[in-house]
Short mmCIF file of C-alpha atoms in Angstrom, two decimals:
data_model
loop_
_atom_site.label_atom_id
_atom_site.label_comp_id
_atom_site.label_asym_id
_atom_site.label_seq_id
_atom_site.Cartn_x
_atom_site.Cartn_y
_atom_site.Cartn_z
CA UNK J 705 -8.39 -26.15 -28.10
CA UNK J 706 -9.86 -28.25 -24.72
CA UNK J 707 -8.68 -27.55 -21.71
CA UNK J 708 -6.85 -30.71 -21.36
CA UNK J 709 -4.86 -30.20 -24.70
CA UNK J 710 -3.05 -27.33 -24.41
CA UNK J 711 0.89 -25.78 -23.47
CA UNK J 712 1.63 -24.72 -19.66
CA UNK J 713 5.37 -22.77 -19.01
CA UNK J 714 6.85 -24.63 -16.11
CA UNK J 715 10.25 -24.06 -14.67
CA UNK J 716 11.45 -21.96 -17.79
CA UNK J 717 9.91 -24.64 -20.32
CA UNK J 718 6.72 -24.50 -22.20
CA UNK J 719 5.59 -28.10 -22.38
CA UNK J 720 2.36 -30.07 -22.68
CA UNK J 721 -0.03 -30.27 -19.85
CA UNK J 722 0.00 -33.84 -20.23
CA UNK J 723 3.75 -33.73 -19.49
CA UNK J 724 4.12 -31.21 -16.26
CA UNK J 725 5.14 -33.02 -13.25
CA UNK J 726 5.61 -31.67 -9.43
CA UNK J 727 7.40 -33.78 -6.83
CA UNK J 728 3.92 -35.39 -5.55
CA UNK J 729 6.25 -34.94 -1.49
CA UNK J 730 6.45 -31.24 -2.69
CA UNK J 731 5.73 -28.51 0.35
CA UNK J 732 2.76 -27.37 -2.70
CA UNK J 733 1.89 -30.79 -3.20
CA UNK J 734 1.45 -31.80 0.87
CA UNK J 735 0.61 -28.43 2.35
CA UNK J 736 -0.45 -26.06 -0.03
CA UNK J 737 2.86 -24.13 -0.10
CA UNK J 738 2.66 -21.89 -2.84
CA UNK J 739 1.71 -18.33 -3.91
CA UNK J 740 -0.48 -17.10 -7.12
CA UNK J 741 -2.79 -14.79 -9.28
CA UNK J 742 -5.52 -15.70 -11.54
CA UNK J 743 -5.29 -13.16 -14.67
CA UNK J 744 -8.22 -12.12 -17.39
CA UNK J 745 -7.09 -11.86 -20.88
CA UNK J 746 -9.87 -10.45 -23.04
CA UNK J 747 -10.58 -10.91 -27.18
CA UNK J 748 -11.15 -7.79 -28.76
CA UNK J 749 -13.16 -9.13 -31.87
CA UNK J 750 -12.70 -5.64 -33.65
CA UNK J 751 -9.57 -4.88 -32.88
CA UNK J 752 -8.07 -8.92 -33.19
CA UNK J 753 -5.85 -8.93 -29.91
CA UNK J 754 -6.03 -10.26 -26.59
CA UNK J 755 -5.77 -8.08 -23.99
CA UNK J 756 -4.49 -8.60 -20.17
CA UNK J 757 -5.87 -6.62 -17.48
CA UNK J 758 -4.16 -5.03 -15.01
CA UNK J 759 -1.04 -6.87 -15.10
CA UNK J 760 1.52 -4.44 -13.11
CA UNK J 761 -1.38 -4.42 -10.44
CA UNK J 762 -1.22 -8.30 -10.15
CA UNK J 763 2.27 -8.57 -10.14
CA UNK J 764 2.90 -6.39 -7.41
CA UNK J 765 0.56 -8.40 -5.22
CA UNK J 766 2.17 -11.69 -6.28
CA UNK J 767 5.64 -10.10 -5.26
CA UNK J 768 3.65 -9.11 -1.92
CA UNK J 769 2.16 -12.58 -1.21
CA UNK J 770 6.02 -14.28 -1.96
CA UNK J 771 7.43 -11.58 0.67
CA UNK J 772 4.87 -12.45 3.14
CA UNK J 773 4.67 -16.11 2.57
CA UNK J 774 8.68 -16.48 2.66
CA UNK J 775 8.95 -17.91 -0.46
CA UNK J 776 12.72 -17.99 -1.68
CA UNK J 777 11.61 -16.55 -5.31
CA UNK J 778 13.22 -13.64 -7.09
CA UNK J 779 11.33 -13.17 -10.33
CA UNK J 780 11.26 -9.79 -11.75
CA UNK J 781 8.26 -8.84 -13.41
CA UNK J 782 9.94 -8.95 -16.76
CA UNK J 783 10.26 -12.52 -16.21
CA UNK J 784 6.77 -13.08 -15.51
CA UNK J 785 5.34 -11.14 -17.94
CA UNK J 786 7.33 -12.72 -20.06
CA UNK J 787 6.58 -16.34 -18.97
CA UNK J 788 2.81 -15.25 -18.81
CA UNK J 789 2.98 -14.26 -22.75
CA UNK J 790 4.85 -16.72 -24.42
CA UNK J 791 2.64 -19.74 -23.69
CA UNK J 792 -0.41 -17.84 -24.29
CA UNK J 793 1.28 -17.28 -27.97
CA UNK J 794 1.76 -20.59 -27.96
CA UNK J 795 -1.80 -21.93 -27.29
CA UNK J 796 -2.60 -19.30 -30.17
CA UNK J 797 -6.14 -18.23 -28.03
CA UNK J 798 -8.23 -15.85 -29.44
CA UNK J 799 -10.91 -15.87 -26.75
CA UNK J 800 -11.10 -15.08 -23.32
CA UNK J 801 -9.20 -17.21 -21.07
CA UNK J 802 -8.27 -16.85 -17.02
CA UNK J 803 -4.54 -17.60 -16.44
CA UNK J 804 -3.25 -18.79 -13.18
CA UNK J 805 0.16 -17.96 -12.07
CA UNK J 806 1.44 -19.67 -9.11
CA UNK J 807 5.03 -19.65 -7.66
CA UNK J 808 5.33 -22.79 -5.58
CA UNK J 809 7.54 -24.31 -3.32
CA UNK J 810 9.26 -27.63 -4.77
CA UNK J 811 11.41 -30.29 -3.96
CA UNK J 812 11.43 -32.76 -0.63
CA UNK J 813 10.79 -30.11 1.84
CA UNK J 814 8.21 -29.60 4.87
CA UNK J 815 5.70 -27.46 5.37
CA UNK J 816 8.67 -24.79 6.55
CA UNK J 817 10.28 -25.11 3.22
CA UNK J 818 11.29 -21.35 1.31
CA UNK J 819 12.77 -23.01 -1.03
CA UNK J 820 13.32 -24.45 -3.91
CA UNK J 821 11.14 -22.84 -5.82
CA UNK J 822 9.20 -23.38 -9.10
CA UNK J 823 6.45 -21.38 -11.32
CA UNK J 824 3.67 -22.43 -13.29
CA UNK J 825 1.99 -20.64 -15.72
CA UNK J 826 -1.59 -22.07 -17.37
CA UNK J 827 -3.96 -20.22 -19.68
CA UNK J 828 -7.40 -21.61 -19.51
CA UNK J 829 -10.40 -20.70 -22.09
CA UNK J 830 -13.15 -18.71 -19.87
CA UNK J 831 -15.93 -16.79 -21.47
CA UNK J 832 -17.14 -13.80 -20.20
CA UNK J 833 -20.91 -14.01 -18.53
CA UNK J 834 -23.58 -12.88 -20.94
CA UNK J 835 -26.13 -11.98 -18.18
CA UNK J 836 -29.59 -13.39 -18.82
CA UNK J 837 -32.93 -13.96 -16.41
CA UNK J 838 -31.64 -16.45 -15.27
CA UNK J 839 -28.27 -15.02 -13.95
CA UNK J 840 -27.77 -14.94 -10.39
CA UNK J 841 -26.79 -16.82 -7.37
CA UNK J 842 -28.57 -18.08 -3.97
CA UNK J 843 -26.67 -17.77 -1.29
CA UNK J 844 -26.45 -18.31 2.50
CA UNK J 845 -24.31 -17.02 5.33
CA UNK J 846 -21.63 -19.51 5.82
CA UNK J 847 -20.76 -21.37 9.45
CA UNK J 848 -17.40 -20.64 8.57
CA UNK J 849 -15.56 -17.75 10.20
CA UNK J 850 -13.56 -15.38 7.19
CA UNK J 851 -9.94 -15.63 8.03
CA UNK J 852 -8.47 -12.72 9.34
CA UNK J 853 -4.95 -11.27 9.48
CA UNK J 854 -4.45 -12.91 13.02
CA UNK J 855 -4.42 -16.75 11.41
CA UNK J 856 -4.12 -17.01 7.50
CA UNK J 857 -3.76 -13.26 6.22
CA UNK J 858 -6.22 -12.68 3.83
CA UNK J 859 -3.80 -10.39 2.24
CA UNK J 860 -1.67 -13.22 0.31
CA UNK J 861 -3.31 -15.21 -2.06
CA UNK J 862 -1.72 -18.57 -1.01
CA UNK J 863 -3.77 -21.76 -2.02
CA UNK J 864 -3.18 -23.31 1.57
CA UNK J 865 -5.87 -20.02 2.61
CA UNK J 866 -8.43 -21.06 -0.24
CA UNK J 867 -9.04 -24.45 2.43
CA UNK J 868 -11.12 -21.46 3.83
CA UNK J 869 -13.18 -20.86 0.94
CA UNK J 870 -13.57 -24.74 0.05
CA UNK J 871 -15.56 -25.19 3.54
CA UNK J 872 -18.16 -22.27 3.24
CA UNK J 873 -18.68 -23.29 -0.51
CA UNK J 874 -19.17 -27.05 -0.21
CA UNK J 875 -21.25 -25.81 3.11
CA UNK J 876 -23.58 -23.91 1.20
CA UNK J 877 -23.75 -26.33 -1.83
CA UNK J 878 -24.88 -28.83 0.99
CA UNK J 879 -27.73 -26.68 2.17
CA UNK J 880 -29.37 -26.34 -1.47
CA UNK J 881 -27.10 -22.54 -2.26
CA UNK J 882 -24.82 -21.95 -4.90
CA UNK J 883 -22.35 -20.19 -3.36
CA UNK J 884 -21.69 -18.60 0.26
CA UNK J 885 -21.18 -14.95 1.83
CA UNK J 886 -18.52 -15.13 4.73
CA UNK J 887 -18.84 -13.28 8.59
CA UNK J 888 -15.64 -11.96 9.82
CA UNK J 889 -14.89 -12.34 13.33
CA UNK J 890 -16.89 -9.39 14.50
CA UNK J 891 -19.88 -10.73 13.12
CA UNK J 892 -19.71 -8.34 9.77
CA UNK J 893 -19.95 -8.79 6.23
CA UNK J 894 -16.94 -10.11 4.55
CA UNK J 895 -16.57 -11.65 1.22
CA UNK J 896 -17.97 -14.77 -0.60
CA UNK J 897 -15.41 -17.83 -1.37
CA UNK J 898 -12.43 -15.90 -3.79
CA UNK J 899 -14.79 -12.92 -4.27
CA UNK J 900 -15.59 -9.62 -2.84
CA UNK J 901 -19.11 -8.21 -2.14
CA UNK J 902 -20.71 -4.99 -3.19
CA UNK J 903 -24.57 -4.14 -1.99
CA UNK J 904 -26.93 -1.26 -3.62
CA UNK J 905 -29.10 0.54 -1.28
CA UNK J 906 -30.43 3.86 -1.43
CA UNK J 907 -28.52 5.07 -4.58
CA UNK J 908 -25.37 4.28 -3.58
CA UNK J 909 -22.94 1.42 -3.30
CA UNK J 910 -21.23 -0.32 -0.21
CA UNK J 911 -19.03 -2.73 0.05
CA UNK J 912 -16.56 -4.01 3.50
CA UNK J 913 -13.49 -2.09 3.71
CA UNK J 914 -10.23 -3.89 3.62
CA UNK J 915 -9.50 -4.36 7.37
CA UNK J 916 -13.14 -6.67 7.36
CA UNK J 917 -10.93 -9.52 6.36
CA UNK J 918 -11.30 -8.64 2.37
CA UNK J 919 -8.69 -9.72 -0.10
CA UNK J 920 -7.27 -6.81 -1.69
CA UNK J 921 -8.87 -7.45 -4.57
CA UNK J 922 -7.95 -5.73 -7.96
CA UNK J 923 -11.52 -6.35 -9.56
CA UNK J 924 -12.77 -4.42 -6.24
CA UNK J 925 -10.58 -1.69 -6.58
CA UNK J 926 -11.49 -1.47 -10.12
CA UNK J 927 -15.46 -1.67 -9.46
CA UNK J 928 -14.98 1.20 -6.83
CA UNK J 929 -13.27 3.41 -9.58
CA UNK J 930 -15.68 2.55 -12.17
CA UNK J 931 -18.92 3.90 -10.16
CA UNK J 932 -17.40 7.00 -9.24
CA UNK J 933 -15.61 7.93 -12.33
CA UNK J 934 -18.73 6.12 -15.08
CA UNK J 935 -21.45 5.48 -13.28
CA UNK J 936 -20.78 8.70 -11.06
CA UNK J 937 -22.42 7.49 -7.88
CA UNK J 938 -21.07 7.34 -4.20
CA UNK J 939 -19.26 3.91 -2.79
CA UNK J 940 -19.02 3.97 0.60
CA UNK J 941 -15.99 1.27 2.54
CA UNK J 942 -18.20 0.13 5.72
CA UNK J 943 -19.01 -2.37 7.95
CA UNK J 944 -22.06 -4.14 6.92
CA UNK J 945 -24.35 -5.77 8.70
CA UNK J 946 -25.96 -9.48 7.95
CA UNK J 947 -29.54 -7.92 7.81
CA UNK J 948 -28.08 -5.24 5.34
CA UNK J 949 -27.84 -7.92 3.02
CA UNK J 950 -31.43 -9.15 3.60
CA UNK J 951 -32.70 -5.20 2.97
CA UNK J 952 -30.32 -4.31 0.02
CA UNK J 953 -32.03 -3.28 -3.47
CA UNK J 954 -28.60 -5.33 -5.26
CA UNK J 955 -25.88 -7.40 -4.27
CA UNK J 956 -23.37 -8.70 -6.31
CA UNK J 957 -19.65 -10.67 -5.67
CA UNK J 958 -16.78 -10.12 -7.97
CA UNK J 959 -13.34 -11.09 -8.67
CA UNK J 960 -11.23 -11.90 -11.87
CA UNK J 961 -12.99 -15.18 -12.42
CA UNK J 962 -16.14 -14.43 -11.63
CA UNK J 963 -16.23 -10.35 -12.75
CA UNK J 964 -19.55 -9.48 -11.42
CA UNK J 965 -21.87 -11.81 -10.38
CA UNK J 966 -25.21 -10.82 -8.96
CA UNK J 967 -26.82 -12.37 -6.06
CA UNK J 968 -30.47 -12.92 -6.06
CA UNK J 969 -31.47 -14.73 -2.52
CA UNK J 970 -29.83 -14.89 0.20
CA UNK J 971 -30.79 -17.31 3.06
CA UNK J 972 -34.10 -17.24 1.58
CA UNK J 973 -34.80 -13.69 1.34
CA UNK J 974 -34.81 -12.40 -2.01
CA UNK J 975 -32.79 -9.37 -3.30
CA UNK J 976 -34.58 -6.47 -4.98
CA UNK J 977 -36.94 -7.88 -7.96
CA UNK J 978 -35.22 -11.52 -7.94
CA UNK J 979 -32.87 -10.99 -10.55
CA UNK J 980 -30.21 -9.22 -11.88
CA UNK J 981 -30.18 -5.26 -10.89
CA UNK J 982 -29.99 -2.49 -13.54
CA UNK J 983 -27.22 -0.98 -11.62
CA UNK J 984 -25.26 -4.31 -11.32
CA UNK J 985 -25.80 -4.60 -15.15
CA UNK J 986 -24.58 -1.03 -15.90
CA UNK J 987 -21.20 -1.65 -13.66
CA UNK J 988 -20.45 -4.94 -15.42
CA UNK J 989 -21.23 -3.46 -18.89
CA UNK J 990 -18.67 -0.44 -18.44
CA UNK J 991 -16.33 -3.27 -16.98
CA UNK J 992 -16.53 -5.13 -20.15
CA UNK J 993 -15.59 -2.08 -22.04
CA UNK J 994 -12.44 -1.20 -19.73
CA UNK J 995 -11.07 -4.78 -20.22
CA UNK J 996 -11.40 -5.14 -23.59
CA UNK J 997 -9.66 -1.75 -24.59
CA UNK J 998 -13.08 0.17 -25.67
CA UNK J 999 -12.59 2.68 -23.19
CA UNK J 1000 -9.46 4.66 -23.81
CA UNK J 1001 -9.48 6.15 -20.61
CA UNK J 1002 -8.11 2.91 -18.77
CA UNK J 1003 -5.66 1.88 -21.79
CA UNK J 1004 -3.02 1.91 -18.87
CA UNK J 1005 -4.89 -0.75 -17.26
CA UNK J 1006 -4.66 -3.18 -20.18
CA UNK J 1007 -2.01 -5.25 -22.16
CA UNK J 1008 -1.53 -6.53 -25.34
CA UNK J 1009 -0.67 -9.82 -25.70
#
């Protein structure tokens, strides 16, 4: 199935894509007024079911970001889960896909507007990276200032605060990089555009603790438990410097979309050997086998769709 011809749950209705419309004078449409998560669902070839990772964990930050946001919007998690199912059964994937989930604000409202509210719900196929030589990503320190909790909170995952991202990655596609790493307003490492940042130096990992204007990201808090508990190595929640970076044996960014993604140059200076580290590669292989069910150790983490 393309992308374009597929089922999206809207309002309570699971209708073609072709056929979902929002109010173009909207509060989402004109100001970016809404409120989501982007969800992995993983094909267990084996096994013959699609699995969904870490839902519970995503739904309590959705029900954070609609608290914080003052969004009008009372859905249980029942109801979402249950939204978030049915039109996957309905596209009938057997694949990976990336689902986004967005709670928006509807109607003829301003950019004040709690209500009234809508939800969307639209599975997407994604496969998961198979790394190869050439994996990797050049990056470059972005002009752009991370967000912070004093402006746009990090901390809800509102599309009006992705505006953010959208700068330091058209930036950096500009200067001749792939992608961008942000500074926070002290001048330390933050996060790259929708993704967190993990470095490898000296046999252990570090990566910006949550107050260096970091989404609370559930692929981060996942990566942290993974090293200690499989790869049984340190992690250490810093500060990091911008000449860390330059210094570091690895560096990767991660987040649901992206899982792990190494870096292999940034501003010019190239990480470690130039491509992908052995230690990156171990992390995202045991991550592979946590969200497709192989590991029975994390079953709690996944669901069956």
């Amino acid at each position: 199935m393309s992308a374009e011809d597929r089922f999206i749950w809207l309002n309570g209705e699971i209708i073609h894509l072709n056929d979902a419309k929002i109010n173009v004078l909207s509060p989402t449409a004109q100001f970016g007024a809404n409120v989501f998560e982007g969800i992995r669902c993983y094909w267990n070839e084996e096994y013959k079911k699609l699995y969904a990772f870490r839902l519970g964990d995503h739904y309590n930050r959705l029900k954070e970001s609609i608290k914080i946001f003052r969004i009008n919007a009372q859905y249980t998690k029942e109801e979402l889960l249950y939204a978030l199912k049915e039109v996957i059964k309905k596209n009938d994937y057997k694949e990976d896909i990336a689902v986004r989930q967005t709670v928006f604000i509807d109607g003829f409202g301003t950019w004040s507007s709690k209500e009234p509210t809508g939800m969307f719900v639209a599975p997407v196929p994604k496969p998961r990276i198979v790394y190869t030589d050439d994996t990797g990503l050049r990056c470059g320190i972005s002009s752009w200032q991370r967000i912070s909790d004093k402006n746009l909170s990090p901390r809800v995952k509102s599309g009006a605060n992705y505006i953010n991202s959208r700068m330091a990655q058209l930036e950096a596609i500009e200067h001749g990089y792939d992608s961008a790493i942000f500074l926070n307003e002290q001048g330390k490492v933050s996060e790259g555009p929708g993704s967190c940042l993990f470095i490898y130096k000296s046999n252990k990992f570090i990566t910006p603790p949550l107050t260096s204007s970091v989404l609370d990201s559930i692929t981060r808090n996942t990566l942290i438990r993974l090293i200690s508990e499989e790869l049984c190595m340190e992690v250490e929640e810093r500060d990091i410097d911008r000449t860390e970076l330059y210094v570091a044996d690895e560096v990767f960014l991660c987040g649901s979309a992206m899982e792990i993604m190494p870096v292999k140059a940034i501003d010019g200076y190239v990480i470690g050997t130039g491509k992908y580290g052995s230690y990156t590669k171990k992390l995202h292989d045991k991550y592979l086998d946590v969200v497709t069910g192989k590991l029975c150790k994390y079953s709690m983490w996944i669901e069956e769709i």
